[in-house]
Short mmCIF file of C-alpha atoms in Angstrom, two decimals:
data_model
loop_
_atom_site.label_atom_id
_atom_site.label_comp_id
_atom_site.label_asym_id
_atom_site.label_seq_id
_atom_site.Cartn_x
_atom_site.Cartn_y
_atom_site.Cartn_z
CA UNK I 23 74.91 42.62 -2.93
CA UNK I 24 77.68 41.87 -5.43
CA UNK I 25 80.26 44.16 -3.61
CA UNK I 26 79.79 42.46 -0.26
CA UNK I 27 79.90 38.75 -2.10
CA UNK I 28 83.27 39.69 -3.67
CA UNK I 29 84.94 41.53 -0.59
CA UNK I 30 83.44 40.26 2.42
CA UNK I 31 82.21 36.78 1.60
CA UNK I 32 81.50 35.49 4.87
CA UNK I 33 81.55 31.67 3.65
CA UNK I 34 84.93 32.19 2.00
CA UNK I 35 86.16 34.15 5.07
CA UNK I 36 85.44 31.01 7.29
CA UNK I 37 86.91 28.62 4.91
CA UNK I 38 90.01 30.50 4.42
CA UNK I 39 90.46 31.38 8.17
CA UNK I 40 92.50 28.03 9.14
CA UNK I 41 94.94 28.82 6.21
CA UNK I 42 95.35 32.56 7.29
CA UNK I 43 96.07 31.42 10.67
CA UNK I 44 98.52 29.12 9.51
CA UNK I 45 100.37 31.94 7.70
CA UNK I 46 99.84 34.31 10.85
CA UNK I 47 101.89 32.07 12.98
CA UNK I 48 104.71 32.31 10.56
CA UNK I 49 104.28 35.78 10.36
CA UNK I 50 104.60 36.24 14.16
CA UNK I 51 107.47 34.01 14.36
CA UNK I 52 109.19 35.79 11.68
CA UNK I 53 108.46 39.22 13.32
CA UNK I 54 109.50 38.13 16.87
CA UNK I 55 112.81 36.59 15.77
CA UNK I 56 113.40 39.75 13.52
CA UNK I 57 112.67 42.05 16.40
CA UNK I 58 114.65 40.30 19.07
CA UNK I 59 117.58 39.78 16.80
CA UNK I 60 117.52 43.35 15.14
CA UNK I 61 117.07 45.10 18.64
CA UNK I 62 120.13 43.28 20.37
CA UNK I 63 122.32 43.53 17.24
CA UNK I 64 121.28 47.38 17.30
CA UNK I 65 122.19 47.85 20.74
CA UNK I 66 125.49 46.17 20.12
CA UNK I 67 126.01 48.17 16.96
CA UNK I 68 125.34 51.47 18.85
CA UNK I 69 127.89 50.59 21.81
CA UNK I 70 130.53 49.85 18.85
CA UNK I 71 129.36 53.17 17.15
CA UNK I 72 130.00 55.05 20.44
CA UNK I 73 132.94 53.68 22.06
CA UNK I 74 134.92 51.35 19.86
CA UNK I 75 138.32 52.26 18.65
CA UNK I 76 137.95 54.87 15.84
CA UNK I 77 138.25 52.67 12.63
CA UNK I 78 135.76 50.22 14.03
CA UNK I 79 133.47 53.14 14.82
CA UNK I 80 133.67 54.21 11.32
CA UNK I 81 132.57 50.71 10.06
CA UNK I 82 129.57 50.81 12.41
CA UNK I 83 128.64 54.14 11.01
CA UNK I 84 129.15 52.89 7.42
CA UNK I 85 126.85 49.72 8.32
CA UNK I 86 124.20 52.26 9.83
CA UNK I 87 124.05 54.54 6.93
CA UNK I 88 123.97 51.63 4.31
CA UNK I 89 121.40 49.80 5.84
CA UNK I 90 119.06 52.94 6.65
CA UNK I 91 119.18 53.71 3.26
CA UNK I 92 118.68 50.50 1.62
CA UNK I 93 115.16 49.30 1.12
CA UNK I 94 114.33 46.18 2.84
CA UNK I 95 112.82 44.55 -0.50
CA UNK I 96 115.90 45.29 -2.29
CA UNK I 97 117.86 43.82 0.49
CA UNK I 98 115.64 40.71 0.54
CA UNK I 99 115.75 39.73 -3.19
CA UNK I 100 119.76 40.55 -2.97
CA UNK I 101 120.15 38.01 -0.25
CA UNK I 102 117.52 35.32 -1.69
CA UNK I 103 118.05 35.59 -5.42
CA UNK I 104 121.89 36.99 -5.45
CA UNK I 105 123.53 35.11 -2.82
CA UNK I 106 123.00 31.84 -4.43
CA UNK I 107 125.38 32.81 -7.24
CA UNK I 108 128.22 32.75 -4.72
CA UNK I 109 126.89 29.50 -3.47
CA UNK I 110 125.31 30.82 -0.13
CA UNK I 111 121.73 29.76 -0.03
CA UNK I 112 119.29 30.57 2.77
CA UNK I 113 115.69 29.30 3.04
CA UNK I 114 112.99 32.15 2.47
CA UNK I 115 112.59 32.37 6.27
CA UNK I 116 116.30 32.81 6.97
CA UNK I 117 116.57 35.37 4.17
CA UNK I 118 113.58 37.38 5.54
CA UNK I 119 114.92 37.19 9.17
CA UNK I 120 118.23 38.41 7.90
CA UNK I 121 117.05 41.39 5.94
CA UNK I 122 114.44 42.44 8.42
CA UNK I 123 116.90 42.10 11.48
CA UNK I 124 119.97 43.65 9.32
CA UNK I 125 117.76 46.82 8.66
CA UNK I 126 116.17 47.07 12.02
CA UNK I 127 119.59 46.91 13.84
CA UNK I 128 120.70 49.92 11.85
CA UNK I 129 117.51 51.83 13.01
CA UNK I 130 117.87 50.60 16.46
CA UNK I 131 121.48 51.79 16.94
CA UNK I 132 120.42 55.24 15.85
CA UNK I 133 117.68 55.33 18.50
CA UNK I 134 119.78 53.89 21.23
CA UNK I 135 122.60 56.29 20.43
CA UNK I 136 120.10 59.23 20.90
CA UNK I 137 118.89 57.58 24.05
CA UNK I 138 122.36 57.20 25.56
CA UNK I 139 123.66 60.68 24.53
CA UNK I 140 120.42 61.94 26.26
CA UNK I 141 121.71 60.71 29.57
CA UNK I 142 123.65 63.94 31.25
CA UNK I 143 127.34 63.64 31.34
CA UNK I 144 126.92 64.03 35.20
CA UNK I 145 125.58 60.66 35.46
CA UNK I 146 128.60 59.07 33.75
CA UNK I 147 130.90 61.08 36.02
CA UNK I 148 129.03 60.21 39.03
CA UNK I 149 129.46 56.48 38.00
CA UNK I 150 133.01 56.75 37.26
CA UNK I 151 133.89 58.49 40.69
CA UNK I 152 132.11 56.04 42.57
CA UNK I 153 134.73 53.53 41.17
CA UNK I 154 132.60 51.83 38.79
CA UNK I 155 134.27 50.39 35.59
CA UNK I 156 132.79 51.73 32.43
CA UNK I 157 130.74 48.88 31.31
CA UNK I 158 129.34 48.57 34.90
CA UNK I 159 128.48 51.80 34.81
CA UNK I 160 126.83 51.53 31.54
CA UNK I 161 124.73 48.67 32.70
CA UNK I 162 123.67 49.91 36.08
CA UNK I 163 123.55 53.67 35.43
CA UNK I 164 123.16 54.72 32.10
CA UNK I 165 121.07 52.13 30.01
CA UNK I 166 118.37 52.03 32.53
CA UNK I 167 118.15 55.86 32.06
CA UNK I 168 118.34 55.59 28.41
CA UNK I 169 115.70 53.02 28.07
CA UNK I 170 113.01 55.26 29.25
CA UNK I 171 113.57 57.49 26.16
CA UNK I 172 114.48 54.52 23.84
CA UNK I 173 111.27 52.42 24.28
CA UNK I 174 108.72 54.34 22.30
CA UNK I 175 110.79 54.92 19.23
CA UNK I 176 111.97 51.44 19.52
CA UNK I 177 108.50 50.08 19.51
CA UNK I 178 107.65 52.38 16.84
CA UNK I 179 110.46 50.55 14.64
CA UNK I 180 109.15 47.21 15.66
CA UNK I 181 105.72 47.82 14.33
CA UNK I 182 107.29 48.85 11.14
CA UNK I 183 109.19 45.63 10.91
CA UNK I 184 106.29 43.70 11.87
CA UNK I 185 104.29 45.13 8.84
CA UNK I 186 107.49 44.59 6.61
CA UNK I 187 107.19 40.81 7.24
CA UNK I 188 104.85 40.82 4.50
CA UNK I 189 107.68 41.43 2.31
CA UNK I 190 108.51 37.78 2.91
CA UNK I 191 105.73 36.63 0.66
CA UNK I 192 107.97 37.90 -2.41
CA UNK I 193 110.33 35.05 -1.74
CA UNK I 194 107.57 32.61 -1.25
CA UNK I 195 107.67 32.32 2.46
CA UNK I 196 104.07 31.29 3.37
CA UNK I 197 103.50 34.18 5.84
CA UNK I 198 99.96 35.80 6.37
CA UNK I 199 99.97 37.77 3.15
CA UNK I 200 101.13 34.64 0.71
CA UNK I 201 98.57 32.41 2.48
CA UNK I 202 95.89 35.19 1.59
CA UNK I 203 97.20 35.50 -1.84
CA UNK I 204 97.20 31.95 -2.37
CA UNK I 205 93.78 31.33 -1.04
CA UNK I 206 92.39 34.38 -3.10
CA UNK I 207 93.65 32.46 -6.22
CA UNK I 208 92.29 29.03 -4.93
CA UNK I 209 88.89 30.39 -4.14
CA UNK I 210 88.85 33.09 -6.91
CA UNK I 211 87.83 35.71 -4.47
CA UNK I 212 89.67 38.52 -2.67
CA UNK I 213 87.91 38.12 0.66
CA UNK I 214 90.78 36.35 2.12
CA UNK I 215 93.13 39.34 1.43
CA UNK I 216 90.59 41.62 3.36
CA UNK I 217 90.76 38.88 6.14
CA UNK I 218 94.66 39.40 6.26
CA UNK I 219 94.27 43.15 6.28
CA UNK I 220 91.87 42.71 9.30
CA UNK I 221 94.22 40.51 11.21
CA UNK I 222 97.14 42.70 10.61
CA UNK I 223 95.17 45.79 11.85
CA UNK I 224 93.86 43.81 14.99
CA UNK I 225 97.32 42.95 15.80
CA UNK I 226 99.15 46.22 15.23
CA UNK I 227 96.62 48.91 16.28
CA UNK I 228 96.88 48.21 19.73
CA UNK I 229 100.57 48.35 19.51
CA UNK I 230 100.46 51.65 17.65
CA UNK I 231 98.06 53.06 20.67
CA UNK I 232 100.79 51.63 23.24
CA UNK I 233 103.64 53.93 21.44
CA UNK I 234 101.22 56.75 21.87
CA UNK I 235 100.74 56.19 25.42
CA UNK I 236 104.36 55.75 26.10
CA UNK I 237 105.24 59.06 24.26
CA UNK I 238 102.67 61.00 26.22
CA UNK I 239 103.95 59.49 29.65
CA UNK I 240 107.48 60.42 28.91
CA UNK I 241 106.59 63.87 28.12
CA UNK I 242 104.69 64.05 31.35
CA UNK I 243 107.82 62.57 33.13
CA UNK I 244 110.08 65.19 31.67
CA UNK I 245 107.92 68.02 32.70
CA UNK I 246 108.21 66.98 36.34
CA UNK O 12 139.30 79.65 64.40
CA UNK O 13 140.55 75.96 63.57
CA UNK O 14 140.87 75.40 67.21
CA UNK O 15 137.03 75.14 67.32
CA UNK O 16 137.36 71.80 65.33
CA UNK O 17 140.65 70.02 66.52
CA UNK O 18 141.74 67.24 64.70
CA UNK O 19 144.85 65.36 63.55
CA UNK O 20 146.80 66.04 60.41
CA UNK O 21 149.02 63.24 59.88
CA UNK O 22 152.24 64.63 58.13
CA UNK O 23 154.27 61.61 58.63
CA UNK O 24 152.47 59.31 56.53
CA UNK O 25 152.77 59.83 52.67
CA UNK O 26 150.34 62.54 51.23
CA UNK O 27 146.96 61.36 50.33
CA UNK O 28 147.38 63.33 47.16
CA UNK O 29 150.39 64.63 45.50
CA UNK O 30 150.66 67.02 42.65
CA UNK O 31 154.09 67.94 41.09
CA UNK O 32 154.37 70.38 38.21
CA UNK O 33 150.86 69.49 36.92
CA UNK O 34 149.83 71.21 33.77
CA UNK O 35 146.63 71.15 31.55
CA UNK O 36 145.70 72.76 28.32
CA UNK O 37 142.15 73.01 26.85
CA UNK O 38 143.38 73.82 23.25
CA UNK O 39 145.71 76.84 23.70
CA UNK O 40 144.05 77.65 26.86
CA UNK O 41 146.46 76.95 29.59
CA UNK O 42 143.81 75.68 32.37
CA UNK O 43 146.53 74.41 35.09
CA UNK O 44 149.98 75.91 35.36
CA UNK O 45 152.83 74.02 37.24
CA UNK O 46 150.59 72.99 40.03
CA UNK O 47 152.59 71.89 42.97
CA UNK O 48 150.38 70.52 45.92
CA UNK O 49 150.59 67.88 48.48
CA UNK O 50 147.53 67.00 50.88
CA UNK O 51 148.38 65.37 54.03
CA UNK O 52 145.90 62.82 55.42
CA UNK O 53 143.20 64.53 57.65
CA UNK O 54 143.97 67.80 56.12
CA UNK O 55 141.07 70.22 54.96
CA UNK O 56 141.68 72.24 52.01
CA UNK O 57 139.48 75.09 50.52
CA UNK O 58 140.10 76.13 47.01
CA UNK O 59 138.94 79.58 46.08
CA UNK O 60 139.32 81.86 43.14
CA UNK O 61 137.39 83.74 40.39
CA UNK O 62 135.50 81.54 37.97
CA UNK O 63 137.74 79.88 35.20
CA UNK O 64 140.67 80.05 37.54
CA UNK O 65 141.10 76.32 37.40
CA UNK O 66 140.01 75.24 40.85
CA UNK O 67 137.46 72.91 39.52
CA UNK O 68 139.52 71.42 37.10
CA UNK O 69 142.32 70.82 39.74
CA UNK O 70 140.06 68.81 41.81
CA UNK O 71 138.72 67.01 38.92
CA UNK O 72 142.02 66.22 37.72
CA UNK O 73 142.56 64.35 41.11
CA UNK O 74 140.15 61.62 40.25
CA UNK O 75 141.03 61.84 36.38
CA UNK O 76 137.56 63.29 35.39
CA UNK O 77 140.20 65.68 33.64
CA UNK O 78 143.48 64.33 32.46
CA UNK O 79 146.66 66.34 33.08
CA UNK O 80 149.16 66.89 30.09
CA UNK O 81 152.15 66.71 32.12
CA UNK O 82 153.57 66.44 35.59
CA UNK O 83 153.37 63.70 38.34
CA UNK O 84 150.03 62.98 40.08
CA UNK O 85 149.83 60.60 43.15
CA UNK O 86 146.61 59.54 44.93
CA UNK O 87 146.88 57.25 48.07
CA UNK O 88 150.43 56.53 46.77
CA UNK O 89 149.41 55.32 43.31
CA UNK O 90 150.68 57.23 40.36
CA UNK O 91 147.92 58.22 37.94
CA UNK O 92 148.65 58.34 34.27
CA UNK O 93 146.22 59.11 31.48
CA UNK O 94 144.68 55.89 30.05
CA UNK O 95 145.95 53.78 33.13
CA UNK O 96 143.87 50.36 33.73
CA UNK O 97 143.60 50.58 37.30
CA UNK O 98 141.79 54.08 37.65
CA UNK O 99 138.40 52.52 38.79
CA UNK O 100 140.38 51.14 41.77
CA UNK O 101 141.92 54.30 42.66
CA UNK O 102 138.54 56.03 42.33
CA UNK O 103 137.06 53.86 45.03
CA UNK O 104 138.88 55.52 47.72
CA UNK O 105 138.30 59.01 46.21
CA UNK O 106 134.58 60.40 46.94
CA UNK O 107 133.31 63.26 44.90
CA UNK O 108 130.41 65.44 45.55
CA UNK O 109 129.09 67.64 42.50
CA UNK O 110 127.70 71.05 42.14
CA UNK O 111 124.57 69.50 40.67
CA UNK O 112 124.23 66.40 42.94
CA UNK O 113 124.26 63.88 39.96
CA UNK O 114 122.15 61.55 41.96
CA UNK O 115 121.00 58.48 39.94
CA UNK O 116 117.29 59.29 39.15
CA UNK O 117 116.19 55.79 38.39
CA UNK O 118 117.08 54.70 41.87
CA UNK O 119 115.85 55.33 45.25
CA UNK O 120 118.06 57.17 47.61
CA UNK O 121 118.90 54.01 49.46
CA UNK O 122 119.92 52.29 46.16
CA UNK O 123 121.98 55.24 45.10
CA UNK O 124 123.99 54.63 48.39
CA UNK O 125 124.23 50.81 47.77
CA UNK O 126 124.65 50.48 44.01
CA UNK O 127 128.43 50.96 43.97
CA UNK O 128 129.37 49.09 47.34
CA UNK O 129 127.35 46.18 46.14
CA UNK O 130 128.76 46.14 42.61
CA UNK O 131 132.04 47.58 43.01
CA UNK O 132 133.21 46.54 46.60
CA UNK O 133 131.12 43.50 46.36
CA UNK O 134 129.73 44.31 49.84
CA UNK O 135 126.74 41.85 50.79
CA UNK O 136 123.27 43.69 50.00
CA UNK O 137 122.11 43.47 53.65
CA UNK O 138 125.54 44.90 54.97
CA UNK O 139 125.59 47.76 52.18
CA UNK O 140 121.89 48.68 53.26
CA UNK O 141 122.81 49.15 56.89
CA UNK O 142 125.77 50.89 55.94
CA UNK O 143 123.78 53.14 53.71
CA UNK O 144 121.23 53.74 56.55
CA UNK O 145 123.92 54.57 58.92
CA UNK O 146 125.27 57.55 56.62
CA UNK O 147 121.82 58.69 55.69
CA UNK O 148 121.09 59.08 59.46
CA UNK O 149 124.37 60.93 59.71
CA UNK O 150 123.33 63.33 57.05
CA UNK O 151 119.73 63.32 58.56
CA UNK O 152 117.57 61.91 55.71
CA UNK O 153 117.28 58.35 56.74
CA UNK O 154 113.41 58.87 56.40
CA UNK O 155 113.87 59.62 52.88
CA UNK O 156 115.66 56.34 52.10
CA UNK O 157 112.87 54.78 50.07
CA UNK O 158 112.02 58.07 47.93
CA UNK O 159 113.51 58.93 44.48
CA UNK O 160 115.92 61.89 44.14
CA UNK O 161 113.19 64.23 42.33
CA UNK O 162 111.05 64.00 45.59
CA UNK O 163 113.77 65.57 47.84
CA UNK O 164 114.71 69.24 48.04
CA UNK O 165 118.02 70.25 46.71
CA UNK O 166 119.57 70.47 50.12
CA UNK O 167 118.44 66.86 50.68
CA UNK O 168 119.59 65.59 47.47
CA UNK O 169 122.98 67.08 48.23
CA UNK O 170 123.30 65.42 51.51
CA UNK O 171 121.99 62.14 49.83
CA UNK O 172 125.04 62.46 47.37
CA UNK O 173 127.42 63.15 50.04
CA UNK O 174 126.42 59.75 51.93
CA UNK O 175 126.32 57.93 48.74
CA UNK O 176 130.17 59.05 48.40
CA UNK O 177 130.64 58.12 52.02
CA UNK O 178 129.43 54.57 51.47
CA UNK O 179 132.20 53.66 49.63
CA UNK O 180 134.24 54.72 52.75
CA UNK O 181 136.86 56.93 50.71
CA UNK O 182 140.13 57.98 52.15
CA UNK O 183 139.44 61.67 50.76
CA UNK O 184 136.36 63.65 49.81
CA UNK O 185 136.35 66.10 46.88
CA UNK O 186 133.54 68.81 46.83
CA UNK O 187 133.29 70.72 43.76
CA UNK O 188 131.09 73.77 44.54
CA UNK O 189 128.67 71.51 46.47
CA UNK O 190 126.44 74.49 47.63
CA UNK O 191 126.45 76.84 44.38
CA UNK O 192 123.32 75.17 42.91
CA UNK O 193 121.31 75.24 46.20
CA UNK O 194 118.63 77.87 47.42
CA UNK O 195 120.15 79.97 50.01
CA UNK O 196 118.06 78.36 52.86
CA UNK O 197 119.53 74.88 52.16
CA UNK O 198 123.30 76.15 51.99
CA UNK O 199 123.54 75.83 55.87
CA UNK O 200 122.28 72.28 56.19
CA UNK O 201 124.95 70.86 53.45
CA UNK O 202 127.72 72.98 55.14
CA UNK O 203 126.89 71.51 58.69
CA UNK O 204 127.06 67.96 57.30
CA UNK O 205 130.49 69.04 55.85
CA UNK O 206 131.47 70.55 58.93
CA UNK O 207 130.53 67.41 60.85
CA UNK O 208 132.33 65.17 58.32
CA UNK O 209 135.50 67.51 58.81
CA UNK O 210 135.24 67.11 62.67
CA UNK O 211 135.71 63.31 62.34
CA UNK O 212 139.02 63.74 60.59
CA UNK O 213 137.94 63.33 56.87
CA UNK O 214 140.64 64.40 54.21
CA UNK O 215 138.84 67.03 52.22
CA UNK O 216 139.15 69.40 49.40
CA UNK O 217 136.51 71.81 48.80
CA UNK O 218 136.23 74.18 45.92
CA UNK O 219 133.66 76.74 47.32
CA UNK O 220 132.70 80.55 47.50
CA UNK O 221 131.51 79.88 51.23
CA UNK O 222 134.43 81.86 53.18
CA UNK O 223 132.50 81.22 56.44
CA UNK O 224 133.23 77.69 55.83
CA UNK O 225 136.64 78.04 54.81
CA UNK O 226 137.31 80.35 58.02
CA UNK O 227 135.74 77.57 60.20
CA UNK O 228 137.07 74.30 58.76
CA UNK O 229 140.14 74.83 56.40
CA UNK O 230 143.55 74.13 57.40
CA UNK O 231 144.81 75.87 54.47
CA UNK O 232 143.14 78.22 51.84
CA UNK O 233 144.47 78.07 48.35
CA UNK O 234 143.72 80.88 46.11
CA UNK O 235 143.95 80.21 42.41
CA UNK O 236 144.04 82.64 39.26
CA UNK O 237 144.25 82.10 35.81
CA UNK O 238 145.35 78.29 36.06
CA UNK O 239 147.87 79.01 38.81
CA UNK O 240 148.31 78.44 42.72
CA UNK O 241 148.91 82.25 43.75
CA UNK O 242 148.60 82.13 47.39
CA UNK O 243 148.55 79.25 50.11
CA UNK O 244 147.88 80.47 53.75
CA UNK O 245 146.02 79.45 56.84
CA UNK O 246 142.62 80.91 56.87
CA UNK O 247 143.10 83.45 59.46
CA UNK O 248 146.07 84.84 57.72
CA UNK O 249 144.50 84.61 54.28
CA UNK O 250 141.43 86.64 55.25
CA UNK O 251 142.94 89.15 57.39
CA UNK O 252 145.94 89.93 55.15
CA UNK O 253 145.77 88.49 51.65
CA UNK O 254 149.33 88.92 50.02
CA UNK O 255 148.36 88.55 46.49
CA UNK O 256 146.58 91.64 44.94
CA UNK O 257 144.21 89.39 42.98
CA UNK O 258 143.35 87.71 46.10
CA UNK O 259 142.64 90.78 47.80
CA UNK O 260 140.55 92.02 44.96
CA UNK O 261 138.74 88.46 44.87
CA UNK O 262 137.88 88.77 48.64
CA UNK O 263 136.75 92.37 48.30
CA UNK O 264 134.32 91.16 45.74
CA UNK O 265 132.81 88.27 47.29
CA UNK O 266 132.64 89.66 50.81
CA UNK O 267 130.34 92.38 49.69
#
C-alpha cells in the first residue's frame, strides 16, 4: 500500500521516535514555563487592572488589549528578528517563552478579572468588616472563590498556549514540530509529521476532556 | 418593657459611636442629612423607617462601608475619615451582620469563625477554634461546625454569621436587617440570639422592621425618613405615641 508506506511507515516512525521525543521534551519545557509565567503575570496584571491607581490601570488595559489583538507569530518574529536591530538578542527558546507568556498573560488577566468580579460584593464587605486588610481578604476570601470559576477557561487558554508552542519552530527552536520537519526532510518521508500530530493529540486530548469535566462540575455547583 | 432585660448603660465613658453633622450624597440624592447621634457603651438602638430612609446607609457609614461627605464620625474614640490608613484596625472592634449573611461559601462554619481571628488578630489556631466553638454553642449550632454554609438553613446561617462576628470580640455589633431575608419560621431563632446578646450587655445598633424586638430590647428607637433622624424616643413612648406624623403613618403601615 503506497499510502500507508508514505504516511504511516512503521520503520520510519520507529527510527524517528527518539528524535521526536527530544523535540517533545523541549516543547513540554517551553509550554510549562510559558503557562506558569503567563498565568502569574496575568493574575498580577489583572490585580493592577482592577485595583491600581487610575493611570496605571489604563496602562494595564492598553497592554491587555494590545496583546489580545496581536498574533503570537507576529510577536514572536518581532522579538526574534526585529529586536536584534536595537541590540537585544534572545535565544529562540527565550523569544518563544516571551511571546507565549506575554500573550497568555493578557488572556489570563481577562479571565481572572471576570472571576474576581463574579464574587458577590457582600463577600468583600464581610471580609472588610471583620477587619481584614484588602489584600488579606483578597487572598483568604476572594481569590479562593474566584479560582473555581477561573480554572476551566484558564486550562483552556493553557491548552491553546501548549499548541502554540509549535510556532517556536519558526525561529528554529528544536521543538516537537521542528524535529518532525527535520526528520521528514532527512528521511524523505512525512511519517514523522504524522507521529508529531499523534503525540500532540495524545497529550492534549485528555486535557480538553478535563476542561469539559470542570465546566460541567461548575455548572452543577452553581445549580445548587 | 426594658425592665425585662436589665442592663447597664455606661454614659460616663466616651460614646462608642459619635456622629456629628454627618452628610452623605449619592450623586444629587441626599442620603444622610445632618445626622447627630451618640451611642453609649451598652446601649441598644433600633433604627426604623421606610425603605430608602437612610437607616442602612447610616449603620454602614459607622464601619465605612459607605463613606460620609461631611461631618465628624468617631468610633471607639477614633475619628474616621474617608481613605484613612488604620480603618482595618477600627473595623476589628465593630461587628456587622448582613441581611444576606455573607458567610464565606468556601469555608466551613468553623473556618468562617476562625479565619479573621487567626489572620487578623493573630490568635493561635487552637484557641481560635475553642473560641469559635464557644460562640457556636451560644447561638446553638455547634453541631454544624464542620458543615459548609449551603448545608444550613437561613436561620442557622444567620446565627453562624453572628457568631463569626462575635469571634472578633467586638465592642459594638451592627445589624443590617438581619431577619429580612429569612423565612418567617426562622425569624424567631435569630431574634432570640440577638436578645441573648443584648442581655449580656453588648452595644447594638439594629436596623429592623421587627417592632416586637424593638419593644423588648431597645433603649432608644430612632425613626428615620428621607435621610434624616425624625424622632428619637424610648420604645414605649415611640410605639404608644409617635410624635412625627411620618412615624405614625409608618407604624400604621407595618403594624397591619
